[in-house]
Amino acid sequence: MNHMCSQRSVMFLALLAVFLTLSVARGGAPSVPPHEEVARMARFVVHKCDWASMATISTHDPVKGQPFSNTFSISDGLAGNGTGTPYMYLTHMEISVQDLQVNPQASLSVSLAQTHYCKNHGFDPQSPLCAHIILSGSVLQVNDSEASVAKAALFGRHPEMIDWPTDHNWFFAKFNITQVWVLDYFGGVKTVTPEEYYSAAPLRTHAGSDTR
Ligand SMILES: *[C@@H]1O[C@H](CO)[C@@H](O)[C@H](O)[C@H]1NC(C)=O
Ligand SMILES: *[C@@H]1O[C@H](CO)[C@@H](O)[C@H](O)[C@H]1NC(C)=O
Ligand SMILES: *[C@@H]1O[C@H](CO)[C@@H](O)[C@H](O)[C@H]1NC(C)=O
C-alpha cells in the first residue's frame, strides 16, 4: 500500500517536473497587466488578439449612415513583439472597406474574451474584469516601408493570407489610433492617449495571472 502511494507520488512529481519544464521552455504565458496600468492593459489586449470587431459608418442601403460592425483579422506584430498598431489586410471589394473609402473613421474593439482568460476566471465577456478595449481613429493605407512591417506582422499570424486571391488587390492598412478606451475594472471606462498607449510596455513580466 505504502509502496503504491510512493510510486504514485513519484509519478506525480515526474509529471509536474515535465509540465514545469515545458512551461519554462515556452517562456511561460505572458501575464495580464494589473488593471490600474490601463495603457499597458490596452497594449496587452491588442497584442493578444488576432482579430477585432470594427465598426464603420455604413454607405450601404438600407443602413446608410448607421454604424456597421464587422470582423477583421489584425496583428500588431509577431508574438512577444507587438508594435501597438493594429495592421490589416484589406480589399476594396469588402463591404466595410467600401465604407472606409467614403469615411475612414472607424472603431475597433478587442477583448480578453477572445483568449481563454475570461472563461478560465469565470468572467462574463461584458464584465469589466474581462478586459476589453475600444480604439477610435481611422483606417489608413500604409506606405511601402510600413507595408513590409505590416506584412510580416499579418502573414506571421495569419499564414493563409499569403494565398488569398491576388485579383482582389489586397493592400496593407493600419488603424490610426486617436483615442483608446479601456474597460478593465469597475468604476467606468478609462481613456488613454495614443502617446500613453505607445509608450507602454505591454509584456513586462510581473506576478499577475496568465491568459490561459
Ligand atoms: C521585433 O521587431 C523588431 C522590429 O520590428 C525586429 O528588429 C526584431 O528582430 C523583432 N524581434 C523578435 C524577437 O521577433
Ligand atoms: C511611411 O510611413 C511611416 C509611418 O507613418 C513614416 O514614419 C515614414 O516616414 C513613411 N515613409 C515614407 C517613405 O514616406
Ligand atoms: C492619426 O492619429 C494621430 C493621433 O495619434 C492624429 O494626430 C492624426 O491626425 C491621425 N491621422 C489621420 C490621417 O487621421
Coordinates of C-alpha atoms and ligand atoms in Angstrom, one line a residue:
M1 CA 0.0 0.0 0.0
N2 CA 2.7 2.5 1.1
H3 CA 4.7 1.3 -1.8
M4 CA 1.9 2.1 -4.2
C5 CA 1.4 5.6 -2.7
S6 CA 5.0 6.5 -3.0
Q7 CA 5.1 5.2 -6.6
R8 CA 2.2 7.4 -7.4
S9 CA 3.9 10.4 -5.7
V10 CA 7.0 9.8 -7.7
M11 CA 4.9 9.6 -10.9
F12 CA 3.0 12.8 -9.9
L13 CA 6.3 14.7 -9.2
A14 CA 7.7 13.5 -12.5
L15 CA 4.7 14.8 -14.4
L16 CA 4.8 18.1 -12.5
A17 CA 8.5 18.4 -13.4
V18 CA 7.7 17.8 -17.1
F19 CA 4.9 20.3 -17.0
L20 CA 7.1 23.0 -15.4
T21 CA 9.9 22.3 -17.8
L22 CA 7.5 22.7 -20.8
S23 CA 6.1 25.9 -19.3
V24 CA 9.5 27.4 -18.9
A25 CA 10.6 26.2 -22.4
R26 CA 7.6 28.1 -23.8
G27 CA 8.8 31.2 -21.9
G28 CA 5.6 31.0 -19.9
A29 CA 2.4 32.7 -21.0
P30 CA 2.8 36.5 -20.5
S31 CA 0.7 37.8 -17.7
V32 CA -2.3 40.1 -17.8
P33 CA -1.1 43.5 -16.5
P34 CA -2.6 44.9 -13.3
H35 CA -5.9 46.7 -14.1
E36 CA -4.7 50.1 -12.9
E37 CA -2.0 50.1 -15.6
V38 CA -4.5 50.9 -18.3
A39 CA -2.1 51.8 -21.1
R40 CA -0.3 48.5 -20.6
M41 CA -3.6 46.7 -20.5
A42 CA -4.6 48.2 -23.8
R43 CA -1.3 47.2 -25.4
F44 CA -1.6 43.8 -24.0
V45 CA -5.1 43.0 -25.2
V46 CA -4.5 44.5 -28.6
H47 CA -1.4 42.3 -29.0
K48 CA -3.1 39.1 -27.7
C49 CA -6.0 39.4 -30.2
D50 CA -5.7 38.0 -33.7
W51 CA -9.0 39.6 -34.8
A52 CA -11.2 42.6 -33.9
S53 CA -14.7 43.9 -34.5
M54 CA -14.6 47.1 -36.5
A55 CA -17.5 49.5 -36.9
T56 CA -17.7 51.8 -39.8
I57 CA -20.4 54.3 -40.9
S58 CA -22.3 52.4 -43.4
T59 CA -22.6 53.6 -47.0
H60 CA -25.0 50.7 -47.9
D61 CA -28.7 50.7 -48.1
P62 CA -30.8 50.2 -46.0
V63 CA -28.5 51.2 -43.2
K64 CA -26.7 54.1 -44.8
G65 CA -25.3 56.4 -42.1
Q66 CA -25.7 53.8 -39.4
P67 CA -22.9 52.0 -37.5
F68 CA -21.9 48.7 -39.2
S69 CA -19.8 46.3 -37.2
N70 CA -17.7 43.5 -38.9
T71 CA -14.9 41.1 -38.1
F72 CA -11.3 41.6 -39.3
S73 CA -8.0 39.8 -38.8
I74 CA -5.5 42.0 -37.2
S75 CA -1.9 41.8 -36.0
D76 CA 0.3 44.4 -34.2
G77 CA 3.4 42.2 -34.6
L78 CA 4.6 38.7 -34.0
A79 CA 4.0 37.2 -30.6
G80 CA 6.0 39.0 -28.0
N81 CA 6.9 41.8 -30.4
G82 CA 3.8 44.0 -30.7
T83 CA 4.1 47.5 -32.1
G84 CA 0.7 48.6 -30.7
T85 CA -0.5 49.4 -34.2
P86 CA -3.2 47.0 -35.5
Y87 CA -2.4 46.2 -39.1
M88 CA -5.0 44.8 -41.5
Y89 CA -5.0 43.3 -45.0
L90 CA -7.9 44.7 -47.0
T91 CA -9.6 44.8 -50.3
H92 CA -11.9 47.5 -51.8
M93 CA -14.3 44.6 -52.7
E94 CA -15.1 44.3 -49.0
I95 CA -18.3 45.9 -47.7
S96 CA -16.8 47.8 -44.7
V97 CA -13.7 48.9 -46.7
Q98 CA -16.2 50.5 -49.1
D99 CA -17.5 52.5 -46.2
L100 CA -13.9 53.5 -45.2
Q101 CA -13.4 54.9 -48.8
V102 CA -16.1 57.4 -48.0
N103 CA -15.3 57.9 -44.4
P104 CA -12.1 56.4 -43.0
Q105 CA -13.2 56.9 -39.4
A106 CA -13.9 53.7 -37.5
S107 CA -13.9 52.0 -34.1
L108 CA -12.1 48.8 -33.4
S109 CA -12.8 46.6 -30.3
V110 CA -10.9 43.7 -28.9
S111 CA -11.4 41.7 -25.7
L112 CA -9.7 39.1 -23.4
A113 CA -12.9 37.1 -24.1
Q114 CA -11.0 36.2 -27.3
T115 CA -8.5 34.4 -25.2
H116 CA -9.1 31.6 -22.6
Y117 CA -8.6 34.1 -19.8
C118 CA -12.2 35.2 -19.1
K119 CA -13.7 31.8 -19.3
N120 CA -11.0 30.3 -17.1
H121 CA -11.6 33.0 -14.5
G122 CA -15.4 32.9 -14.8
F123 CA -15.6 36.5 -16.1
D124 CA -18.5 37.2 -18.4
P125 CA -17.4 39.0 -21.6
Q126 CA -19.4 42.0 -20.6
S127 CA -17.8 42.1 -17.1
P128 CA -15.2 44.8 -16.8
L129 CA -12.9 42.2 -15.3
C130 CA -12.8 40.6 -18.7
A131 CA -10.8 43.5 -20.1
H132 CA -11.9 45.0 -23.4
I133 CA -10.5 47.8 -25.4
I134 CA -12.1 50.1 -27.9
L135 CA -9.9 52.1 -30.2
S136 CA -11.2 55.2 -32.0
G137 CA -9.5 56.5 -35.1
S138 CA -9.3 55.9 -38.8
V139 CA -8.1 53.2 -41.2
L140 CA -5.2 54.3 -43.4
Q141 CA -3.4 52.6 -46.2
V142 CA 0.3 52.3 -45.2
N143 CA 3.2 53.4 -47.4
D144 CA 5.7 50.9 -48.9
S145 CA 8.1 50.9 -46.0
E146 CA 5.4 50.4 -43.4
A147 CA 3.8 47.8 -45.6
S148 CA 6.8 45.5 -45.1
V149 CA 6.3 45.8 -41.3
A150 CA 2.5 45.2 -41.7
K151 CA 3.1 42.2 -44.0
A152 CA 5.5 40.5 -41.5
A153 CA 3.1 41.1 -38.7
L154 CA 0.0 39.9 -40.6
F155 CA 1.4 37.0 -42.5
G156 CA 3.2 35.7 -39.5
R157 CA 0.0 35.3 -37.5
H158 CA -2.4 34.7 -40.4
P159 CA -0.4 32.4 -42.8
E160 CA -3.4 31.7 -45.1
M161 CA -3.4 35.4 -46.1
I162 CA -0.5 34.5 -48.4
D163 CA -2.9 32.5 -50.6
W164 CA -5.8 35.0 -50.7
P165 CA -6.8 35.6 -54.3
T166 CA -4.5 38.2 -55.9
D167 CA -7.2 39.6 -58.2
H168 CA -8.8 41.1 -55.1
N169 CA -6.0 43.7 -55.0
W170 CA -5.2 43.4 -51.3
F171 CA -3.4 46.2 -49.6
F172 CA -1.9 46.8 -46.1
A173 CA -3.6 49.2 -43.8
K174 CA -3.3 50.3 -40.2
F175 CA -5.7 51.5 -37.6
N176 CA -4.5 55.1 -36.8
I177 CA -5.4 55.5 -33.2
T178 CA -6.7 58.8 -31.9
Q179 CA -8.2 57.6 -28.6
V180 CA -8.1 54.4 -26.5
W181 CA -10.9 53.4 -24.2
V182 CA -10.2 50.8 -21.6
L183 CA -12.8 48.7 -19.7
D184 CA -10.7 46.6 -17.3
Y185 CA -12.2 47.1 -13.9
F186 CA -15.2 48.5 -12.0
G187 CA -15.8 52.3 -12.0
G188 CA -16.4 53.0 -15.6
V189 CA -14.3 53.5 -18.8
K190 CA -10.8 54.9 -18.6
T191 CA -9.2 56.7 -21.5
V192 CA -5.6 56.5 -22.7
T193 CA -4.0 58.9 -25.2
P194 CA -2.1 57.5 -28.2
E195 CA 1.1 58.8 -26.7
E196 CA 0.5 56.9 -23.4
Y197 CA -0.5 53.9 -25.3
Y198 CA 2.6 53.8 -27.5
S199 CA 5.0 54.4 -24.6
A200 CA 3.6 51.5 -22.5
A201 CA 5.4 48.2 -22.2
P202 CA 2.7 45.5 -22.6
L203 CA 4.6 42.4 -21.9
R204 CA 6.9 43.3 -18.9
T205 CA 6.9 40.3 -16.6
H206 CA 5.3 40.5 -13.1
A207 CA 3.3 38.4 -10.8
G208 CA 0.0 38.7 -12.5
S209 CA -2.3 35.9 -13.8
D210 CA -1.7 34.5 -17.2
T211 CA -4.1 34.4 -20.1
R212 CA -4.7 30.6 -20.2
Ligands
LIG1 C1 10.9 42.6 -33.1 O1 10.7 43.6 -34.0 C2 11.8 44.3 -34.4 C3 11.4 45.5 -35.3 O2 10.3 45.2 -36.0 C4 12.9 43.4 -35.0 O3 14.0 44.2 -35.3 C5 13.2 42.3 -34.0 O4 14.1 41.4 -34.6 C6 12.0 41.6 -33.6 N1 12.3 40.6 -32.5 C7 11.8 39.4 -32.5 C8 12.1 38.6 -31.3 O5 11.0 39.0 -33.3
LIG2 C1 5.9 55.8 -44.2 O1 5.1 55.9 -43.1 C2 5.7 55.9 -41.8 C3 4.7 55.9 -40.7 O2 3.7 56.8 -40.9 C4 6.6 57.2 -41.7 O3 7.3 57.2 -40.5 C5 7.6 57.1 -42.8 O4 8.3 58.3 -42.8 C6 6.9 57.0 -44.2 N1 7.9 56.7 -45.2 C7 7.9 57.4 -46.4 C8 8.9 57.0 -47.4 O5 7.0 58.2 -46.7
LIG3 C1 -3.6 59.7 -36.8 O1 -3.6 59.7 -35.4 C2 -2.9 60.8 -34.8 C3 -3.0 60.7 -33.3 O2 -2.3 59.5 -32.9 C4 -3.6 62.1 -35.3 O3 -2.9 63.2 -34.7 C5 -3.7 62.2 -36.8 O4 -4.4 63.3 -37.2 C6 -4.3 60.9 -37.4 N1 -4.2 60.9 -38.8 C7 -5.2 60.8 -39.6 C8 -4.9 60.9 -41.1 O5 -6.4 60.6 -39.2

